[in-house]
PDB file of C-alpha atoms and ligand atoms in Angstrom:
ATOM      1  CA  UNK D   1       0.000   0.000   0.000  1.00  0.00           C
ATOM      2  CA  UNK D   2       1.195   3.462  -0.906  1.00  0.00           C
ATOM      3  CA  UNK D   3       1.564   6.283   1.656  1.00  0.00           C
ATOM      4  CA  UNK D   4      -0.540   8.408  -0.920  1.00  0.00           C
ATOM      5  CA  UNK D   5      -3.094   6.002  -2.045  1.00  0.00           C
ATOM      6  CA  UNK D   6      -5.948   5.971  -3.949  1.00  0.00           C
ATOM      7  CA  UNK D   7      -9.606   7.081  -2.667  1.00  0.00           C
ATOM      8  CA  UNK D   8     -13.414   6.647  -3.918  1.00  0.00           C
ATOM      9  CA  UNK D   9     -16.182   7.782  -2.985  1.00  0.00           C
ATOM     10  CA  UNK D  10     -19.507   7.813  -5.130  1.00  0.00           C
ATOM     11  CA  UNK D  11     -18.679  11.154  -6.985  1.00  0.00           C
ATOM     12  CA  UNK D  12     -14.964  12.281  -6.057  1.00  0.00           C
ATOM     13  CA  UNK D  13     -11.454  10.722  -6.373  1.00  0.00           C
ATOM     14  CA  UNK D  14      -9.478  11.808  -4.138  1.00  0.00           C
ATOM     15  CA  UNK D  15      -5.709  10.575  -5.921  1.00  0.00           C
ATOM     16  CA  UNK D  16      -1.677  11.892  -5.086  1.00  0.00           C
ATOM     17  CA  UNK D  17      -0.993  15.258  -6.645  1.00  0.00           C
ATOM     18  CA  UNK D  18       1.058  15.481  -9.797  1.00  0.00           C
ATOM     19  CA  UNK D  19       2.853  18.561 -11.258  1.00  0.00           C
ATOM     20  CA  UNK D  20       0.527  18.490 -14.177  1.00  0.00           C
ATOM     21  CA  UNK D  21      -2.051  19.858 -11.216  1.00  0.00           C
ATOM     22  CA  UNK D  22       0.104  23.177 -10.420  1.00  0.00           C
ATOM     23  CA  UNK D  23      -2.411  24.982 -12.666  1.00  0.00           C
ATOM     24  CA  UNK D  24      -5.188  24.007 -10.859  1.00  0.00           C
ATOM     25  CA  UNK D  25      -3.566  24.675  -7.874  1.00  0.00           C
ATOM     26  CA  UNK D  26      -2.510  28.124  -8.418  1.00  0.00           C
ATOM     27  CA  UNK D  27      -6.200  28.697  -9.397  1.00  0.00           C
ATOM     28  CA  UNK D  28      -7.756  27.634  -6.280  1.00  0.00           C
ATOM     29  CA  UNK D  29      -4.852  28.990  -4.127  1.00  0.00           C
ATOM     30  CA  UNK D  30      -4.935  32.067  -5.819  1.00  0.00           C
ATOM     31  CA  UNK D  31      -8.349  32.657  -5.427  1.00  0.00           C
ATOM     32  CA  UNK D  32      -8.667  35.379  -2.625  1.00  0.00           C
ATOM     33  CA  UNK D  33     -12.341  34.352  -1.940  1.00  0.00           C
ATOM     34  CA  UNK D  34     -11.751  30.679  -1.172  1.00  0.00           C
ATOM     35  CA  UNK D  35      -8.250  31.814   0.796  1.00  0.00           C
ATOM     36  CA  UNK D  36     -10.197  34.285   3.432  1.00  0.00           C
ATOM     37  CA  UNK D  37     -10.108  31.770   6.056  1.00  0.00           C
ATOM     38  CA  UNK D  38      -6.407  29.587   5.339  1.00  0.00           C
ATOM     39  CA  UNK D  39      -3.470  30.083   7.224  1.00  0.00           C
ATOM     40  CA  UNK D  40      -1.302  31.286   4.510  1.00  0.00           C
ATOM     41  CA  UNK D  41      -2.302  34.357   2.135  1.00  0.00           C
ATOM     42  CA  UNK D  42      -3.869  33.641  -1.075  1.00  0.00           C
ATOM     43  CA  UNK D  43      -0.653  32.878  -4.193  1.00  0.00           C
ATOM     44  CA  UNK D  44      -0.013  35.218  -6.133  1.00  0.00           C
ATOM     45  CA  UNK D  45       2.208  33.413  -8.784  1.00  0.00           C
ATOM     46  CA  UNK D  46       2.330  30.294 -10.437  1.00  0.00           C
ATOM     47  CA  UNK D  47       5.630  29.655  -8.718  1.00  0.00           C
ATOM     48  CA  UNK D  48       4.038  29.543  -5.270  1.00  0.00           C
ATOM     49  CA  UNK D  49       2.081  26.630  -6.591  1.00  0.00           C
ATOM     50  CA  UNK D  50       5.176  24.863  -8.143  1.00  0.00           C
ATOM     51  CA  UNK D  51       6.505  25.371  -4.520  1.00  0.00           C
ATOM     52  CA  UNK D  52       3.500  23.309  -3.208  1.00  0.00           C
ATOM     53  CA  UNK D  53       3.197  20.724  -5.471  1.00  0.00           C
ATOM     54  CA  UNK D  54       7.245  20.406  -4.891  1.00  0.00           C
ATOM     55  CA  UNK D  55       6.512  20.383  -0.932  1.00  0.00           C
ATOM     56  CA  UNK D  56       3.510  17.846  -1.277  1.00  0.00           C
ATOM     57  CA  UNK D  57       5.566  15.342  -3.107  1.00  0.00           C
ATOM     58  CA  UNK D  58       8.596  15.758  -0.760  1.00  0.00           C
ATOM     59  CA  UNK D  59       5.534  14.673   1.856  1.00  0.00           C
ATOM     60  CA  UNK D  60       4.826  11.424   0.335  1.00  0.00           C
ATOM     61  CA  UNK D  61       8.465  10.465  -0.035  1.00  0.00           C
ATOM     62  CA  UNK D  62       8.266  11.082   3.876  1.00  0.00           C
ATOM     63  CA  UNK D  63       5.453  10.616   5.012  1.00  0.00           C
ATOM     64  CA  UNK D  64       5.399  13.195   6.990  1.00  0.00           C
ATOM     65  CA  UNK D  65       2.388  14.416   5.842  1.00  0.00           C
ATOM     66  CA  UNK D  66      -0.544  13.658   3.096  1.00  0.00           C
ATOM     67  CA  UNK D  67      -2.219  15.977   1.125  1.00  0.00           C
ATOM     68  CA  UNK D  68      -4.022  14.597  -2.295  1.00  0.00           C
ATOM     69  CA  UNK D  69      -6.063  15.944  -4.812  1.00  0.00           C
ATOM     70  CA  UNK D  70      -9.872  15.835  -5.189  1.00  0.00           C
ATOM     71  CA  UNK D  71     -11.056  15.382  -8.359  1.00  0.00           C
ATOM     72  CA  UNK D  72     -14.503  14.564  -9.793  1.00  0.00           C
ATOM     73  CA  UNK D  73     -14.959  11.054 -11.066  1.00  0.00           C
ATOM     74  CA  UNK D  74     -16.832  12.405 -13.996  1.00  0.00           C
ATOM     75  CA  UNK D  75     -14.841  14.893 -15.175  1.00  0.00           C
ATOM     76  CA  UNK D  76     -10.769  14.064 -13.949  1.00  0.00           C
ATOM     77  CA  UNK D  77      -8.961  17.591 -12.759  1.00  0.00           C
ATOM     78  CA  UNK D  78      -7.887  18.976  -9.204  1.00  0.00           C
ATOM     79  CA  UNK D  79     -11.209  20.863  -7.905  1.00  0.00           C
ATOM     80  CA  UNK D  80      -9.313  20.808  -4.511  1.00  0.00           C
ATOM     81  CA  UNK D  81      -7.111  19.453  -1.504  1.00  0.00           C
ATOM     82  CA  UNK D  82      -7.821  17.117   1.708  1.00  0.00           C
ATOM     83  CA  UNK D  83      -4.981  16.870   3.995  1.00  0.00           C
ATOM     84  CA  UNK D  84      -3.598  15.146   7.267  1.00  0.00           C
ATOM     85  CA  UNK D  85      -0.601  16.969   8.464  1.00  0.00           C
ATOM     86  CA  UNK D  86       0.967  17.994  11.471  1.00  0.00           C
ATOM     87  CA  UNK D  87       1.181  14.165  12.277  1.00  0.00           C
ATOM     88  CA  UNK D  88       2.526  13.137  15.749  1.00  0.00           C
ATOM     89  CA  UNK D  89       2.953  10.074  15.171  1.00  0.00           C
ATOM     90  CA  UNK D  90       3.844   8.537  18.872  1.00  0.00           C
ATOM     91  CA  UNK D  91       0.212   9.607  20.198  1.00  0.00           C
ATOM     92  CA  UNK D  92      -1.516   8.385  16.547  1.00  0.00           C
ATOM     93  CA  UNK D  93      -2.894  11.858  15.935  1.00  0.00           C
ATOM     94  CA  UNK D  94      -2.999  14.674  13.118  1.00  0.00           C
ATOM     95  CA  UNK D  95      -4.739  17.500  11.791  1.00  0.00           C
ATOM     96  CA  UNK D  96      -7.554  17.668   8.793  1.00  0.00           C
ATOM     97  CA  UNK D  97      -7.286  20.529   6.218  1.00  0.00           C
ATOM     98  CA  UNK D  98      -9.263  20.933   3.188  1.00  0.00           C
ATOM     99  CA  UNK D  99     -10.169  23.025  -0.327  1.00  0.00           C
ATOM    100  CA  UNK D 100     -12.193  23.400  -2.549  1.00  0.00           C
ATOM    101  CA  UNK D 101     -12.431  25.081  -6.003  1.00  0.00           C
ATOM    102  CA  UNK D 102     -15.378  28.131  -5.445  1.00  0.00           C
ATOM    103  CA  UNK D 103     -17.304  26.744  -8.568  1.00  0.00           C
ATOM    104  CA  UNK D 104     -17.578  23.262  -6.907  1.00  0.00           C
ATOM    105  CA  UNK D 105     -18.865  25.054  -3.483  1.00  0.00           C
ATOM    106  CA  UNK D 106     -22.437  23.609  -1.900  1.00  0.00           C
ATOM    107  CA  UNK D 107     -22.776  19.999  -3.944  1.00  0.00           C
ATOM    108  CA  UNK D 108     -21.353  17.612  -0.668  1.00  0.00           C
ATOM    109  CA  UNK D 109     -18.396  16.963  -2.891  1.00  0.00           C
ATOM    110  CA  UNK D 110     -15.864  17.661   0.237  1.00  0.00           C
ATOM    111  CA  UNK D 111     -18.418  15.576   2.547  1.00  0.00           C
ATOM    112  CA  UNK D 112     -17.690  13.074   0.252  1.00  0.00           C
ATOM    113  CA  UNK D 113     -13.927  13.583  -0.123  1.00  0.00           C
ATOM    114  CA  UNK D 114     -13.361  14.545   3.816  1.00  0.00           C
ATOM    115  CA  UNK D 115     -15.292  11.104   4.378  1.00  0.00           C
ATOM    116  CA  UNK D 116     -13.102   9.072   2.419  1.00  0.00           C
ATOM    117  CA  UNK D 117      -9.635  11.046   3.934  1.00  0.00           C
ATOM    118  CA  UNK D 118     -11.025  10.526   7.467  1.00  0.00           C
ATOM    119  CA  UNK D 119     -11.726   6.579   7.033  1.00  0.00           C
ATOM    120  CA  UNK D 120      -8.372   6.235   5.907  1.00  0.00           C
ATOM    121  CA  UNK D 121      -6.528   8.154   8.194  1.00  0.00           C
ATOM    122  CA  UNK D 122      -8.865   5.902  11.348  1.00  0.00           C
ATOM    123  CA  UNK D 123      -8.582   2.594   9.258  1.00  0.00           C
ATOM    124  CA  UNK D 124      -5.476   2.201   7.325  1.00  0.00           C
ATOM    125  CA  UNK D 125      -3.284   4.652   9.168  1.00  0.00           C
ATOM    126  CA  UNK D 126      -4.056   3.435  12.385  1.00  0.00           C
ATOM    127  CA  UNK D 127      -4.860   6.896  13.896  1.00  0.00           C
ATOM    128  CA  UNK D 128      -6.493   7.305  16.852  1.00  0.00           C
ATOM    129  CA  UNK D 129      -7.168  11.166  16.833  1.00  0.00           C
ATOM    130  CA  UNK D 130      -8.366  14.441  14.115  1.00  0.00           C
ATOM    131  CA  UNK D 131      -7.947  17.799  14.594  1.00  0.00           C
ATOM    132  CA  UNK D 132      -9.392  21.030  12.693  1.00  0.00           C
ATOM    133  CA  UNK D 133      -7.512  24.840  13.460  1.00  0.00           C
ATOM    134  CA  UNK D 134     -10.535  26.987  11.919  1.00  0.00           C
ATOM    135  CA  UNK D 135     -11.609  30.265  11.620  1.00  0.00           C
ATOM    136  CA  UNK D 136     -14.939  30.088  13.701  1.00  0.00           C
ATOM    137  CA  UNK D 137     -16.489  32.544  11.208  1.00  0.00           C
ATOM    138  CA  UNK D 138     -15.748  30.192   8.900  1.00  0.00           C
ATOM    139  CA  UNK D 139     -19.738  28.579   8.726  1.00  0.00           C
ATOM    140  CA  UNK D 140     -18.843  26.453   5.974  1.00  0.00           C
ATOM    141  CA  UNK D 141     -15.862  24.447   7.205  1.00  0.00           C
ATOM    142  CA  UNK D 142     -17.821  24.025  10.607  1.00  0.00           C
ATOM    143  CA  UNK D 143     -20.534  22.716   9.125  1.00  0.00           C
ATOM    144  CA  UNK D 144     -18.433  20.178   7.145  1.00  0.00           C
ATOM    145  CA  UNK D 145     -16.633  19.090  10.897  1.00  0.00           C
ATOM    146  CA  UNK D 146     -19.957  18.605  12.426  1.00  0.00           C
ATOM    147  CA  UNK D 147     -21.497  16.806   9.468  1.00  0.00           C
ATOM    148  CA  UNK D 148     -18.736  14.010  10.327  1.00  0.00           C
ATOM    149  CA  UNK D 149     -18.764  13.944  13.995  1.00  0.00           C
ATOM    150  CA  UNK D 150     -16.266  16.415  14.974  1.00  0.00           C
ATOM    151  CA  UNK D 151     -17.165  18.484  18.012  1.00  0.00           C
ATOM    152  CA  UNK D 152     -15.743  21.801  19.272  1.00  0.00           C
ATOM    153  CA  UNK D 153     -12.971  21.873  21.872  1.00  0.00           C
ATOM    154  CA  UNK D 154     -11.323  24.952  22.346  1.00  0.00           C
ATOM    155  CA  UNK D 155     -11.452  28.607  21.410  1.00  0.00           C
ATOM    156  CA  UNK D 156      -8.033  30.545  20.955  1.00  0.00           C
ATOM    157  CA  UNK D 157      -8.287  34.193  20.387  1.00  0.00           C
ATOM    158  CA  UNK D 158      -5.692  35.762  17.841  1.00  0.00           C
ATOM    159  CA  UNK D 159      -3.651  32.467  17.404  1.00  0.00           C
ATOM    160  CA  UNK D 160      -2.991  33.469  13.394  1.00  0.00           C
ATOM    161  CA  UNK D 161      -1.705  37.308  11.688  1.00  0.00           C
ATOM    162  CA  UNK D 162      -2.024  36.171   7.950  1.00  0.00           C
ATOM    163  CA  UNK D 163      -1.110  39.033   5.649  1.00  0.00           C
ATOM    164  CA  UNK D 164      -1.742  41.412   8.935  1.00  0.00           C
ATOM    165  CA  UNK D 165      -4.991  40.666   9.702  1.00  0.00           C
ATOM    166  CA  UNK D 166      -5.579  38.721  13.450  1.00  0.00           C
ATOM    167  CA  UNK D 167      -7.649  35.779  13.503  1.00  0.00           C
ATOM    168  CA  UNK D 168      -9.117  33.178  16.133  1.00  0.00           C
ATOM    169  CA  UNK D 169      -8.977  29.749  16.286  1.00  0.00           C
ATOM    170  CA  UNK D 170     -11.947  27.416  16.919  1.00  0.00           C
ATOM    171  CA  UNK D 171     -10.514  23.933  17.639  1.00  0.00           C
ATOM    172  CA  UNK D 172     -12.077  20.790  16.767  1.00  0.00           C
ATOM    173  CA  UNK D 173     -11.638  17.223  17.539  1.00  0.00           C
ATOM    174  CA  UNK D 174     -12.809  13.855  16.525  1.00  0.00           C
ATOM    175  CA  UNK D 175     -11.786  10.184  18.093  1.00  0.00           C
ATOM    176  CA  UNK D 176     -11.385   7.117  16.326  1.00  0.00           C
ATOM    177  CA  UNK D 177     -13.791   5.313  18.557  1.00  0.00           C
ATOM    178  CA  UNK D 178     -16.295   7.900  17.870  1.00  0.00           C
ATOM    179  CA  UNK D 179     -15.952   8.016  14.120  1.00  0.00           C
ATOM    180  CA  UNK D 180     -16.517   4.463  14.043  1.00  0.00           C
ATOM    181  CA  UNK D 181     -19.352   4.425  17.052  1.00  0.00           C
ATOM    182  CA  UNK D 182     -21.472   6.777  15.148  1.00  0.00           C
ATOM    183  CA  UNK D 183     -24.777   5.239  14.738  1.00  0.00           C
ATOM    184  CA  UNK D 184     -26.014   4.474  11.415  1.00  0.00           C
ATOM    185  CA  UNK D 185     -22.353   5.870   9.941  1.00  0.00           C
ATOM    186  CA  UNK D 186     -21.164   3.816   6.738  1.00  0.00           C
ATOM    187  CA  UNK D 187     -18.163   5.262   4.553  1.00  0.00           C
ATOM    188  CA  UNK D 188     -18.669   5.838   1.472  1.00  0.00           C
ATOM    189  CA  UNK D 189     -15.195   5.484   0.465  1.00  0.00           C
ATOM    190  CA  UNK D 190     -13.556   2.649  -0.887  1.00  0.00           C
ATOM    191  CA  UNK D 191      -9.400   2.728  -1.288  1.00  0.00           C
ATOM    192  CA  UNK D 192      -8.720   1.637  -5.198  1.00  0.00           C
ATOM    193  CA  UNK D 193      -5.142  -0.063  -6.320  1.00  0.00           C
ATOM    194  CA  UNK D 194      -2.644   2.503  -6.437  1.00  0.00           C
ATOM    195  CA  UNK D 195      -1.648   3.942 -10.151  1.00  0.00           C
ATOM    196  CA  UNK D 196       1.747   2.525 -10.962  1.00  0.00           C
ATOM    197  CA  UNK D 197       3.829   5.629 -11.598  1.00  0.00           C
ATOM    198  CA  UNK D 198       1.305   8.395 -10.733  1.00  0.00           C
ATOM    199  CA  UNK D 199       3.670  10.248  -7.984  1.00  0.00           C
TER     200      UNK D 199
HETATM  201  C1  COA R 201     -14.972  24.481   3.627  1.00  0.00           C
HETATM  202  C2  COA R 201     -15.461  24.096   2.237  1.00  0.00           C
HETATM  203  C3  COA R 201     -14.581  23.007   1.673  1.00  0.00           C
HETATM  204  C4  COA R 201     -16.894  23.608   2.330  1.00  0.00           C
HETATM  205  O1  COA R 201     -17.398  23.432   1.029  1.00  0.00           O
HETATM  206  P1  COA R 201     -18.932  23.046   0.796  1.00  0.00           P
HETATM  207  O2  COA R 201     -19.173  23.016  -0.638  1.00  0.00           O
HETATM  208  O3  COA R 201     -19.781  23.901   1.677  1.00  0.00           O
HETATM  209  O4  COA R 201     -18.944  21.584   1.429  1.00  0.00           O
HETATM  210  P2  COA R 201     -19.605  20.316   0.842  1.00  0.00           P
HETATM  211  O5  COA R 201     -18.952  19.951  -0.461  1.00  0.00           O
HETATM  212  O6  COA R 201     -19.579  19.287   1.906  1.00  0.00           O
HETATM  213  O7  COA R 201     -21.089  20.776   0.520  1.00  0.00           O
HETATM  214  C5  COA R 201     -22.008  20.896   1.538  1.00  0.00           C
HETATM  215  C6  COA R 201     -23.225  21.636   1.015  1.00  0.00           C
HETATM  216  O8  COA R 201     -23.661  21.028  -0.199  1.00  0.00           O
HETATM  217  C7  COA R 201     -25.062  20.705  -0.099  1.00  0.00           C
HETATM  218  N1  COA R 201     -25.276  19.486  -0.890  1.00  0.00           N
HETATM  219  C8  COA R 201     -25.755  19.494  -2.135  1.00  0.00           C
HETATM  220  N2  COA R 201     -25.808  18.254  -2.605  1.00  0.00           N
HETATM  221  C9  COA R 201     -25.329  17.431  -1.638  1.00  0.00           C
HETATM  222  C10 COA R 201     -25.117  16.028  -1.540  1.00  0.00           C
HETATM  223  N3  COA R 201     -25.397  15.200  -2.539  1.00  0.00           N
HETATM  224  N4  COA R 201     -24.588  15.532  -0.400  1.00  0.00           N
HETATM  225  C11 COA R 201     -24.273  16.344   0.629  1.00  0.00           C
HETATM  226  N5  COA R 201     -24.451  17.699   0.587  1.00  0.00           N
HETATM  227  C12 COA R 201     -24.977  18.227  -0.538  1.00  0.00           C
HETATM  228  C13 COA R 201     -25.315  20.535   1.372  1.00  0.00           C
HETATM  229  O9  COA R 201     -26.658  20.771   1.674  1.00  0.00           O
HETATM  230  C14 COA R 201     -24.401  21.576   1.951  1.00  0.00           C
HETATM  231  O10 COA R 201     -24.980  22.842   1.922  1.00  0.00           O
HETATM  232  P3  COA R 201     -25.087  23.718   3.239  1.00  0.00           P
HETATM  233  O11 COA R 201     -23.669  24.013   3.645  1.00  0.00           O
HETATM  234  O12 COA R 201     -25.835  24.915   2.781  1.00  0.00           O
HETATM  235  O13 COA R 201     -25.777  22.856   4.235  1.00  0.00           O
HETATM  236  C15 COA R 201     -15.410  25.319   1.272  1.00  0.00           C
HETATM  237  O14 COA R 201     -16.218  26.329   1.789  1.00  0.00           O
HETATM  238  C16 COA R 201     -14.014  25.847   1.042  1.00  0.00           C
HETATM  239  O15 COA R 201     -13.249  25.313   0.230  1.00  0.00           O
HETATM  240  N6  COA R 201     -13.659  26.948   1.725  1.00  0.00           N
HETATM  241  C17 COA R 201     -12.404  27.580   1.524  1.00  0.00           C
HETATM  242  C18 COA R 201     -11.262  26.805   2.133  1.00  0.00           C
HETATM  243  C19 COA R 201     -11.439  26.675   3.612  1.00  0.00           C
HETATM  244  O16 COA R 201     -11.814  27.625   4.282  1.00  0.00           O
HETATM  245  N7  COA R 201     -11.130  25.468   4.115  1.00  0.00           N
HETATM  246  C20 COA R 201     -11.213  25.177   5.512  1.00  0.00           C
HETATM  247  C21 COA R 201     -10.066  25.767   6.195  1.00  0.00           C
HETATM  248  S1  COA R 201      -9.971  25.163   7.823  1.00  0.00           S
END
């Protein structure tokens, strides 16, 4: 099994990044509407997203951390990211980022994708804890923690300055043992045969 495998779900892919997606990449991390809430400011050259797509392959060699595209089953291209990063690996826990393209916004694609990234992370890489750093005016991200079972732990006022501005964070945290207690919870995910060659 690859570090960077292979994810389904009934509409998304969720597959390792290539450098073929650093336009795609640049689009959605230059886009200053989907970036108001990330820790970083939005790019504001295709080199940035080189940079990335550089950094997220150095992660798979390492696995240090995992970030992999989303794509759309029907129509193959990055429309966004799911992470786990920040891994400690001694106490089995990480934290869960994710993106997604504006046009794909409000169609339960990153339910689908955050679904399949979270069974894997529980199941195949063993750990035992999630965490999410958001924005708490960020409605939409919340909404997409609570929708898998996260629940709110902590508040920390003016934890980021990105590009000058201050900004809380609303911490949130989900247990193995709770993922997989949920009643009536079924992934919809299933992990495909990784592509030869496609890191
Ligand atoms: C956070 C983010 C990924 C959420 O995207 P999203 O499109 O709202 O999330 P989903 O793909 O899960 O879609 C959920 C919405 O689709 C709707 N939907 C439509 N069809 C659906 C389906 N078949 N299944 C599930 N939901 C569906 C849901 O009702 C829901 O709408 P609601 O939020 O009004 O209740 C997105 O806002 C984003 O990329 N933001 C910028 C990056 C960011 O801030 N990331 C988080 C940093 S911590």
């Amino acid at each position: 099994m690859s570090f960077a495998p292979t994810l389904e779900g009934a509409r998304v892919r969720l597959r390792p990044v290539t450098r073929a997606d650093v336009p795609a990449l640049y689009r959605i991390f230059g886009d200053a509407k989907v970036m108001r809430y990330w820790s970083t400011p939005a790019m504001t050259s295709m080199a940035e997203a080189e940079d990335m797509a550089t950094r997220i392959l150095e992660g798979y060699e390492e696995k240090a951390w995992l970030q992999l595209a989303i794509e759309k089953k029907a129509s193959p291209g990055l429309i966004g990211t799911c992470s786990i990063f920040a891994m400690h690996v001694a106490s089995r826990r990480a934290e869960l980022g994710y993106i997604l393209d504006r046009a794909c916004w409000g169609q339960g694609l990153m339910a689908e994708a955050l679904d399949c990234i979270v069974s894997y992370a529980f199941d195949t890489l063993g750990l035992n804890r999630l965490e999410a750093d958001i924005d708490p005016a960020n409605l939409a991200s919340e909404k997409a923690l609570l929708r898998l079972g996260f629940k709110q732990e902590g508040f920390m006022p003016e934890r980021w300055i990105v590009g000058g501005t201050l900004s809380d964070s609303a911490v949130f945290g989900l247990l193995a043992r709770d993922w997989h207690a949920r009643k009536g919870h079924e992934t919809m995910c299933t992990e495909k045969p990784h592509a030869k060659g496609s890191i």
